[in-house]
GROMACS .gro file of C-alpha atoms in nm:
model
  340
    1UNK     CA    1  23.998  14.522  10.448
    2UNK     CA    2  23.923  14.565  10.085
    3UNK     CA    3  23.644  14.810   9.938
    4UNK     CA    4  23.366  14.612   9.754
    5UNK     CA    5  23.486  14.789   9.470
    6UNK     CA    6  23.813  14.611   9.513
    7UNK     CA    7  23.703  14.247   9.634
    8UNK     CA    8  23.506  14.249   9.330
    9UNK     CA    9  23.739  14.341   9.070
   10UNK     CA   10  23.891  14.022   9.231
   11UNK     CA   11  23.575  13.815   9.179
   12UNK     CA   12  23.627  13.906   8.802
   13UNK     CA   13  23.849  13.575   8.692
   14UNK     CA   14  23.607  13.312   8.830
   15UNK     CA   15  23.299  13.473   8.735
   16UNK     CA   16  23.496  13.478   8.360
   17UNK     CA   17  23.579  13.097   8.405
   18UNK     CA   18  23.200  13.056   8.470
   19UNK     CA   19  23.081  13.286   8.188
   20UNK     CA   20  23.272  13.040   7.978
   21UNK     CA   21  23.180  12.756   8.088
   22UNK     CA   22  22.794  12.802   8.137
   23UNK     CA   23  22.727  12.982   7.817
   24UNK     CA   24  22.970  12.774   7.578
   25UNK     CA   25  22.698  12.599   7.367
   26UNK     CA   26  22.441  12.919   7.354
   27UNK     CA   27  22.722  13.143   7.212
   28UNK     CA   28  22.801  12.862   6.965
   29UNK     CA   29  22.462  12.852   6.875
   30UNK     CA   30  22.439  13.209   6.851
   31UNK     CA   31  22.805  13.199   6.615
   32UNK     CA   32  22.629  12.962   6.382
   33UNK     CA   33  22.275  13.173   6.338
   34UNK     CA   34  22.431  13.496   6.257
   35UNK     CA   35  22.721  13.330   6.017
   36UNK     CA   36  22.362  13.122   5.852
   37UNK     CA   37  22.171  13.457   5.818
   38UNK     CA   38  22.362  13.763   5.911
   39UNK     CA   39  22.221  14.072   6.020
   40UNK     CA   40  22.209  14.409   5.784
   41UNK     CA   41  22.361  14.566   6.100
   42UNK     CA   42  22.405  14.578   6.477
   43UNK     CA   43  22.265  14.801   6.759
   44UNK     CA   44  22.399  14.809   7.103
   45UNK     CA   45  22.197  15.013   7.416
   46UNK     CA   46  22.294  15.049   7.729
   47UNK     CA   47  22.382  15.348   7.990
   48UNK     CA   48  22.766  15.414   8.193
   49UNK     CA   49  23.018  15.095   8.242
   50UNK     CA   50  22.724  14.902   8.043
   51UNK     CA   51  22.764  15.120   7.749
   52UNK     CA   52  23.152  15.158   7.786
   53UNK     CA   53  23.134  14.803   7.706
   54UNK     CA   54  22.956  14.807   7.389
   55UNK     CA   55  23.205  15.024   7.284
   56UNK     CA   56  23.471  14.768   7.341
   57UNK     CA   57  23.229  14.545   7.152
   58UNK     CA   58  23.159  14.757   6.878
   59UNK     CA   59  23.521  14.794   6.768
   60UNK     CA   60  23.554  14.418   6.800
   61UNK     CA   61  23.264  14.364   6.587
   62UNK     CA   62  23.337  14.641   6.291
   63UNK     CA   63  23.708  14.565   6.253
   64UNK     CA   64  23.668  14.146   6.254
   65UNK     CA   65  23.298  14.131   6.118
   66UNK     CA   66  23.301  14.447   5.860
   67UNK     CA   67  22.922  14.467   6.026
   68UNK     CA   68  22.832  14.840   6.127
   69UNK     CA   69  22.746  14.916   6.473
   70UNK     CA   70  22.506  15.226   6.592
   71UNK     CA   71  22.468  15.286   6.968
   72UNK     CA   72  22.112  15.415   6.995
   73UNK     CA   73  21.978  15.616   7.292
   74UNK     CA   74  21.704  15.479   7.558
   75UNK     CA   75  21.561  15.780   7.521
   76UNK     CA   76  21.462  15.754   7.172
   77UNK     CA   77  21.191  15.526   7.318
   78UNK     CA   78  21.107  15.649   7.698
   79UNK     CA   79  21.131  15.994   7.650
   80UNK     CA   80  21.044  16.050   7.242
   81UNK     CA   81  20.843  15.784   7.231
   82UNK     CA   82  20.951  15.723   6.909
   83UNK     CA   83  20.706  15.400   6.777
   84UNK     CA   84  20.813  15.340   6.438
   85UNK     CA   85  21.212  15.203   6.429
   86UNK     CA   86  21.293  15.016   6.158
   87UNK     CA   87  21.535  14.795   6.313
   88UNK     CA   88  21.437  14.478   6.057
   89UNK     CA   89  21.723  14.224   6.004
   90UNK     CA   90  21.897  14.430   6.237
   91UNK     CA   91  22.105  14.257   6.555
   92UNK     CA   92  21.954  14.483   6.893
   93UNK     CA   93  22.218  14.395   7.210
   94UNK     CA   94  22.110  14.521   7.554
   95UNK     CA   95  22.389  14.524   7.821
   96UNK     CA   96  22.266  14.564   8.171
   97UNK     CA   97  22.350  14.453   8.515
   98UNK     CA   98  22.026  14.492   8.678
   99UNK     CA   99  21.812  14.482   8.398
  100UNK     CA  100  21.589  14.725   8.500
  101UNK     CA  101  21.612  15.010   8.400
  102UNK     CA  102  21.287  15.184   8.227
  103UNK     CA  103  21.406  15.371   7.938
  104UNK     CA  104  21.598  15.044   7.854
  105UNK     CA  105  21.283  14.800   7.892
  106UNK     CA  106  21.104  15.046   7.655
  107UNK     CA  107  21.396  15.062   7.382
  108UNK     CA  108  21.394  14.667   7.386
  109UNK     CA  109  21.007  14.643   7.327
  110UNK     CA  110  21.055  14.914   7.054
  111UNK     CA  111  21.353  14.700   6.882
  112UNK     CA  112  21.172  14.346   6.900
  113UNK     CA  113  20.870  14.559   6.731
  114UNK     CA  114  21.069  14.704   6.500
  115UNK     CA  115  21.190  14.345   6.383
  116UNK     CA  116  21.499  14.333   6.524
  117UNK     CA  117  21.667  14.000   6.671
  118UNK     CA  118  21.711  14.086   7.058
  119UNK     CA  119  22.047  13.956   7.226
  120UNK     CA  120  22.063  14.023   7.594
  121UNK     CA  121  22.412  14.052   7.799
  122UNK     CA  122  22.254  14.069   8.149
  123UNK     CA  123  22.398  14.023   8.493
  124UNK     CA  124  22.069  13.996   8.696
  125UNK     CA  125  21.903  13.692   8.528
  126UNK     CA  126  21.532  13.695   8.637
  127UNK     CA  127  21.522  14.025   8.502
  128UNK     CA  128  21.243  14.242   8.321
  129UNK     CA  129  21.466  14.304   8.049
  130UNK     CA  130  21.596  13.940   8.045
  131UNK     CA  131  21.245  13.851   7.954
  132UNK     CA  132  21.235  14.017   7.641
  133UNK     CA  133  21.548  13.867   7.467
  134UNK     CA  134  21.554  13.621   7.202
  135UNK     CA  135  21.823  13.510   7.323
  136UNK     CA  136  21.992  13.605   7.670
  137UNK     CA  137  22.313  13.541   7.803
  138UNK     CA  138  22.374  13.577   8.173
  139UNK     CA  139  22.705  13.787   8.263
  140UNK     CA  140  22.780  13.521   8.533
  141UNK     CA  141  22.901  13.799   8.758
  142UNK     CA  142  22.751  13.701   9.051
  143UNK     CA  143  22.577  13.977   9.309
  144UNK     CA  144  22.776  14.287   9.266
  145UNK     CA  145  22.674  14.555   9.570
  146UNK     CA  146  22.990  14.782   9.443
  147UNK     CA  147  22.775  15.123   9.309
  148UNK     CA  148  23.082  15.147   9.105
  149UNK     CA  149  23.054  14.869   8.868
  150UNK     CA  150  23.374  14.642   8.814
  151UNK     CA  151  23.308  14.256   8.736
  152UNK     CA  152  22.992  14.301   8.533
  153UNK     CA  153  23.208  14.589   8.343
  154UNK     CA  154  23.496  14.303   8.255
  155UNK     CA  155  23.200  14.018   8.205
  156UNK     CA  156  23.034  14.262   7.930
  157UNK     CA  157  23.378  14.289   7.736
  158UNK     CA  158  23.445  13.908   7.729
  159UNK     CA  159  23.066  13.830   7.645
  160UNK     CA  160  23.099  14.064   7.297
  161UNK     CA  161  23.475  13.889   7.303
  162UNK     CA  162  23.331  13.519   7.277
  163UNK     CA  163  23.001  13.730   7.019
  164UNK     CA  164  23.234  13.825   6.813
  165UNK     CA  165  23.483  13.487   6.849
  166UNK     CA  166  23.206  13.264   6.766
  167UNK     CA  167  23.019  13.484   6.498
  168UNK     CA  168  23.329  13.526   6.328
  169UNK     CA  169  23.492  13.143   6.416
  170UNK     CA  170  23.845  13.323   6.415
  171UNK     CA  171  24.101  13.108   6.600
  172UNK     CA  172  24.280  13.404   6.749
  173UNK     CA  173  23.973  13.512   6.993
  174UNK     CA  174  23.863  13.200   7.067
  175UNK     CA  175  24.252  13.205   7.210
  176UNK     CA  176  24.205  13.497   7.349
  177UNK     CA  177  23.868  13.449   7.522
  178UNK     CA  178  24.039  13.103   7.686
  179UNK     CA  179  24.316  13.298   7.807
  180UNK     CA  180  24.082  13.579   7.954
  181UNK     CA  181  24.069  13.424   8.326
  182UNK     CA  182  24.397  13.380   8.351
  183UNK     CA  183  24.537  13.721   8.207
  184UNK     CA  184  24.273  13.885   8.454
  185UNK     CA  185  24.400  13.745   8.721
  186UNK     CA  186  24.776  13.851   8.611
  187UNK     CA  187  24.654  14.194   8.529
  188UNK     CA  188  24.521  14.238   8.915
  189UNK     CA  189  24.880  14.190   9.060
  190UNK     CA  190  25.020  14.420   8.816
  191UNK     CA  191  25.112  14.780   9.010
  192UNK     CA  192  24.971  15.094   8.886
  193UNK     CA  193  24.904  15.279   9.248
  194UNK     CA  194  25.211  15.456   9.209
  195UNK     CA  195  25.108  15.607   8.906
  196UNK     CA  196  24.765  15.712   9.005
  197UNK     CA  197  24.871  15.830   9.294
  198UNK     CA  198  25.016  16.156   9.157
  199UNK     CA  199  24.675  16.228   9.104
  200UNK     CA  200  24.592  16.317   9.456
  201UNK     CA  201  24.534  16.657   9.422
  202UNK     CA  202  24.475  16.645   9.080
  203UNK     CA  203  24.163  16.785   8.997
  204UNK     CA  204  24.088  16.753   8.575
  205UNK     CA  205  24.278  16.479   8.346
  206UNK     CA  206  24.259  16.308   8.039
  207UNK     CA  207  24.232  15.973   8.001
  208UNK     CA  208  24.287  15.828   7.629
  209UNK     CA  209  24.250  15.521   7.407
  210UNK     CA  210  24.121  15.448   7.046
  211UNK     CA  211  23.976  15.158   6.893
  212UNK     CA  212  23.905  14.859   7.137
  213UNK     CA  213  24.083  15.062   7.404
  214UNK     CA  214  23.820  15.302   7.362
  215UNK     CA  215  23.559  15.187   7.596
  216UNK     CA  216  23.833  15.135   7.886
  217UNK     CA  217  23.930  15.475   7.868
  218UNK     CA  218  23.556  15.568   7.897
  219UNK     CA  219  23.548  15.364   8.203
  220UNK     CA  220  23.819  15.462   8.417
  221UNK     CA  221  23.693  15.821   8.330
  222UNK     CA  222  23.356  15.722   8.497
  223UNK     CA  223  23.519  15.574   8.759
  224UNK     CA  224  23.761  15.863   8.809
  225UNK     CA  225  23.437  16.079   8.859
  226UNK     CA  226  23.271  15.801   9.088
  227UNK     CA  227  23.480  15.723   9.359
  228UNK     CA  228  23.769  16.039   9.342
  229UNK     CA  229  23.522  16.295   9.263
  230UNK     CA  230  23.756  16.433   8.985
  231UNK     CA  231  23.697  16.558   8.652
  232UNK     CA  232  23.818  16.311   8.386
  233UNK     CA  233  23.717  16.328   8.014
  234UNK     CA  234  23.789  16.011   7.757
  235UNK     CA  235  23.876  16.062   7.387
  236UNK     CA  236  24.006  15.881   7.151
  237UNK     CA  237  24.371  15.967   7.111
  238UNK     CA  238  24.239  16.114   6.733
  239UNK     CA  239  23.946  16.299   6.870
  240UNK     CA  240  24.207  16.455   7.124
  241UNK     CA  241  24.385  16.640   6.831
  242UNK     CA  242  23.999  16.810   6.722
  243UNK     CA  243  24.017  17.078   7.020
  244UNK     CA  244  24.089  16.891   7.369
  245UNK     CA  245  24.461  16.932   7.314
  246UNK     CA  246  24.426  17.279   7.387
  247UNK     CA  247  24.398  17.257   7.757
  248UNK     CA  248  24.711  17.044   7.736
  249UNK     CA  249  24.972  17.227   7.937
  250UNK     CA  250  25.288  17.180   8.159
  251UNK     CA  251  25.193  16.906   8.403
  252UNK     CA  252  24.842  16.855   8.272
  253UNK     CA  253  24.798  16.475   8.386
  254UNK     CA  254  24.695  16.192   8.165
  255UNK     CA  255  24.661  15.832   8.097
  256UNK     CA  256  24.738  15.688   7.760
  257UNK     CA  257  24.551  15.345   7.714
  258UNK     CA  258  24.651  15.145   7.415
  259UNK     CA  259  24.739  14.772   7.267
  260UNK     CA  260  24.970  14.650   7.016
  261UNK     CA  261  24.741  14.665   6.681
  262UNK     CA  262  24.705  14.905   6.391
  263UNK     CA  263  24.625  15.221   6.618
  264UNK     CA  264  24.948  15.158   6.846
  265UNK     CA  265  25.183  15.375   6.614
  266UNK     CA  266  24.916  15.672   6.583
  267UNK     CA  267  24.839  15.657   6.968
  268UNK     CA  268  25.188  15.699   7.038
  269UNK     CA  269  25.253  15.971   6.809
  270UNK     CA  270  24.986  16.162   6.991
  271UNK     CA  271  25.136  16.081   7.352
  272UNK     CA  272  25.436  16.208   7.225
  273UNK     CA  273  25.268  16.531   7.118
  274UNK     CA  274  25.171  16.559   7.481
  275UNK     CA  275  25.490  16.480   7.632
  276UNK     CA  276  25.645  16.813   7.441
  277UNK     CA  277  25.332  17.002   7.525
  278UNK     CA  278  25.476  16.961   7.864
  279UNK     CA  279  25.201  16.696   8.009
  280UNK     CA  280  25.266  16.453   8.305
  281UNK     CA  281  25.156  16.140   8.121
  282UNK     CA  282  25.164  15.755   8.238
  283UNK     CA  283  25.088  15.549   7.907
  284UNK     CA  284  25.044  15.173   7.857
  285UNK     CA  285  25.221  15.203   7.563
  286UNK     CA  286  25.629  15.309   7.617
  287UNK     CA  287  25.711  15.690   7.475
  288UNK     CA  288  26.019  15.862   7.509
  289UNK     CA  289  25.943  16.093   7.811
  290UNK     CA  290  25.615  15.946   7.969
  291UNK     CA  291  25.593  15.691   8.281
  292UNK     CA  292  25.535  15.366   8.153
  293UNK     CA  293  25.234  15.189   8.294
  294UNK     CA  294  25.264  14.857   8.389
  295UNK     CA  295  25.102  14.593   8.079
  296UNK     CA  296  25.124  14.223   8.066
  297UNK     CA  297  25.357  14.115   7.793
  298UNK     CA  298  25.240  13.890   7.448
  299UNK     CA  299  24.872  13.942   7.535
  300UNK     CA  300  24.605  13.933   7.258
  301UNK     CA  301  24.482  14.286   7.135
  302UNK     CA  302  24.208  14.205   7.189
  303UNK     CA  303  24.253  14.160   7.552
  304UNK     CA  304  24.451  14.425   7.625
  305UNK     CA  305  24.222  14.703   7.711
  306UNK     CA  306  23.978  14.492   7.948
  307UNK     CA  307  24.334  14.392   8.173
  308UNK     CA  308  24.461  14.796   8.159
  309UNK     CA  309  24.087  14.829   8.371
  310UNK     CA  310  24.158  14.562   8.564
  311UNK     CA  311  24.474  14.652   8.678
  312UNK     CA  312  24.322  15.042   8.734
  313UNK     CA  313  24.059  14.904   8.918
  314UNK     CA  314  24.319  14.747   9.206
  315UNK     CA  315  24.470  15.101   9.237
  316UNK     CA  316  24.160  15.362   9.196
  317UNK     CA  317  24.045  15.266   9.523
  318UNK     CA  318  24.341  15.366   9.693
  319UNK     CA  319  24.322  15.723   9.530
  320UNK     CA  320  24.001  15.789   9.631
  321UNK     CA  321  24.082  15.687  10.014
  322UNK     CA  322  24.431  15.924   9.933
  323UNK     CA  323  24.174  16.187   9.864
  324UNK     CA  324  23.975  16.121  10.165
  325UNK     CA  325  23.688  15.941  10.005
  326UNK     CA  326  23.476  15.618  10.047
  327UNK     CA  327  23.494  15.411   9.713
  328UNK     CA  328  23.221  15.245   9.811
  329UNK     CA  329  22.983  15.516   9.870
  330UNK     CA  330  23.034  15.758   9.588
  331UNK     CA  331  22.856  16.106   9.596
  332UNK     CA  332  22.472  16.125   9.501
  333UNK     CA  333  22.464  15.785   9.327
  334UNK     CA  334  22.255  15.403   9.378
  335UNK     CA  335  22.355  15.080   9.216
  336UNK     CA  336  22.075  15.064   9.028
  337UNK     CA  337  21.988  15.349   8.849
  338UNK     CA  338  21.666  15.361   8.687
  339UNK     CA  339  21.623  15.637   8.407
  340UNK     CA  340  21.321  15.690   8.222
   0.00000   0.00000   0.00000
């Protein structure tokens, strides 16, 4: 049988079709409020898969919306106790699957008293933190017992995807947030064990995206560290160049992320750089000299990097079992982590 990790990575297109469905008209109201009276700026906080998908979020929002986007740090609040924020005018959006979380709780009291307008993406709907939201919009994941998070990972991205499509009213990803479900579901069957699975005794990688596809490299990073106990890093395929390419050598491993918009041409160029630094690399986007990755043909940009995780998701289970691991009970972790 499946891992939970798996069967609920397979959950992921209904639970989409029901995020859709059940928040339609708050999202539209939400669209029409922040076209009426924009905010001066946006804040996203969250911790691991959470977080990874704010970053999704906060490309989506920056390059459609022109609005700047600041992650800001739980800790600012729990640990600092920081009491004065000046977050007036300002849009404050917690991601969370539980909800619970302390130093999270205490950053969303500090933003609602620091006059921000509190948007809540949360899985787990009688939550504390759901409690403090202006406005809250349930995940519609469903239970997830996985401690490696999958369908509230892929629910995050299409909730800032149908933010950002109904802030913004753009015809494109409206498409594209109809079409989610369904490219999910193609994106599941797609193949990518036997490129993962020259990772087996692998033991450090890189795994790289930039702009949307940033966040999905951050995840399967995470998840590389979760379940197959290995050391990934994520950059940005132009943070890589800063310093990181100097570990690069022959048959260094790593996975290129990427989708057909303006950063396509620059990620490339930097795959290729790795391909004549001598690096075994599987890339979603085709270079002379790297394994091609399997990727679903004509599908959004916007789209793209939440169906690369999807399709990684169906084969990282398998490399952790290759390595002689339980994806389902990953080393010193919970599923609900509670930080202060």
């Amino acid at each position: 049988p499946l891992p939970a990790l798996a069967r609920e990575a397979a959950q992921a297109p209904a639970a989409a079709r029901r995020q859709l469905e059940r928040c339609r008209d708050t999202f539209a109201y939400l669209g029409a409020r922040l076209r009426r009276t924009p905010p001066r700026f946006v804040v996203t906080c969250a911790r691991g898969s959470s977080d990874h998908a704010a970053v999704y979020g906060k490309y989506l929002i920056e390059t459609t919306l022109g609005r700047a986007v600041a992650s800001m740090g739980p800790s600012v609040a729990s640990v600092y106790n920081t009491r004065s924020l000046d977050l007036h005018d300002a849009l404050f959006i917690a991601v969370s699957q539980s909800g619970q979380s302390p130093d999270l709780l205490r950053m969303t009291e500090a933003a609602r008293a620091g006059g921000a307008v509190v948007l809540g993406f949360i899985n787990e709907e009688a939550s504390p933190l759901a409690a403090l939201c202006d406005v809250r919009i349930p995940l519609s994941a469903g239970p997830e017992h996985s401690v490696a998070a999958t369908k509230s990972y892929l629910l995050s991205g299409l909730a800032f995807l149908q933010l950002v499509a109904h802030w913004s009213d753009s015809a494109e990803l409206h498409d594209a947030a109809r079409r989610f479900p369904d490219a999910l579901e193609a994106a599941g069957k797609l193949d990518w064990w036997p490129a993962l699975a020259t990772l087996k005794d692998a033991s450090s990688l890189y795994v790289v995206g930039r702009g949307s596809g940033l966040g999905a490299a951050l995840e399967m990073a995470l998840k590389l560290k979760e379940t197959c106990r290995m050391h990934a890093e994520a950059f940005s395929t132009a943070e890589v160049l800063h310093g990181p390419l100097g570990l690069v050598r022959p048959g260094f491993p790593v996975i290129a992320l990427g989708q057909e918009d303006s950063a396509a041409q620059g990620t490339r160029d930097v795959v290729q750089r790795m391909v004549e630094l001598g690096a075994s690399v599987h890339t979603a986007l085709p270079v002379s000299g790297a394994q091609h990755l399997p990727t679903l043909p004509d599908l959004p940009a916007a789209l793209a990097p939440l169906c690369q995780v999807q399709s990684f998701y169906f084969a990282v289970h398998q490399l952790a079992t290759a390595r002689g691991l339980d994806p389902d009970a990953p080393a010193h972790l919970r599923k609900v982590t509670e930080t202060v």
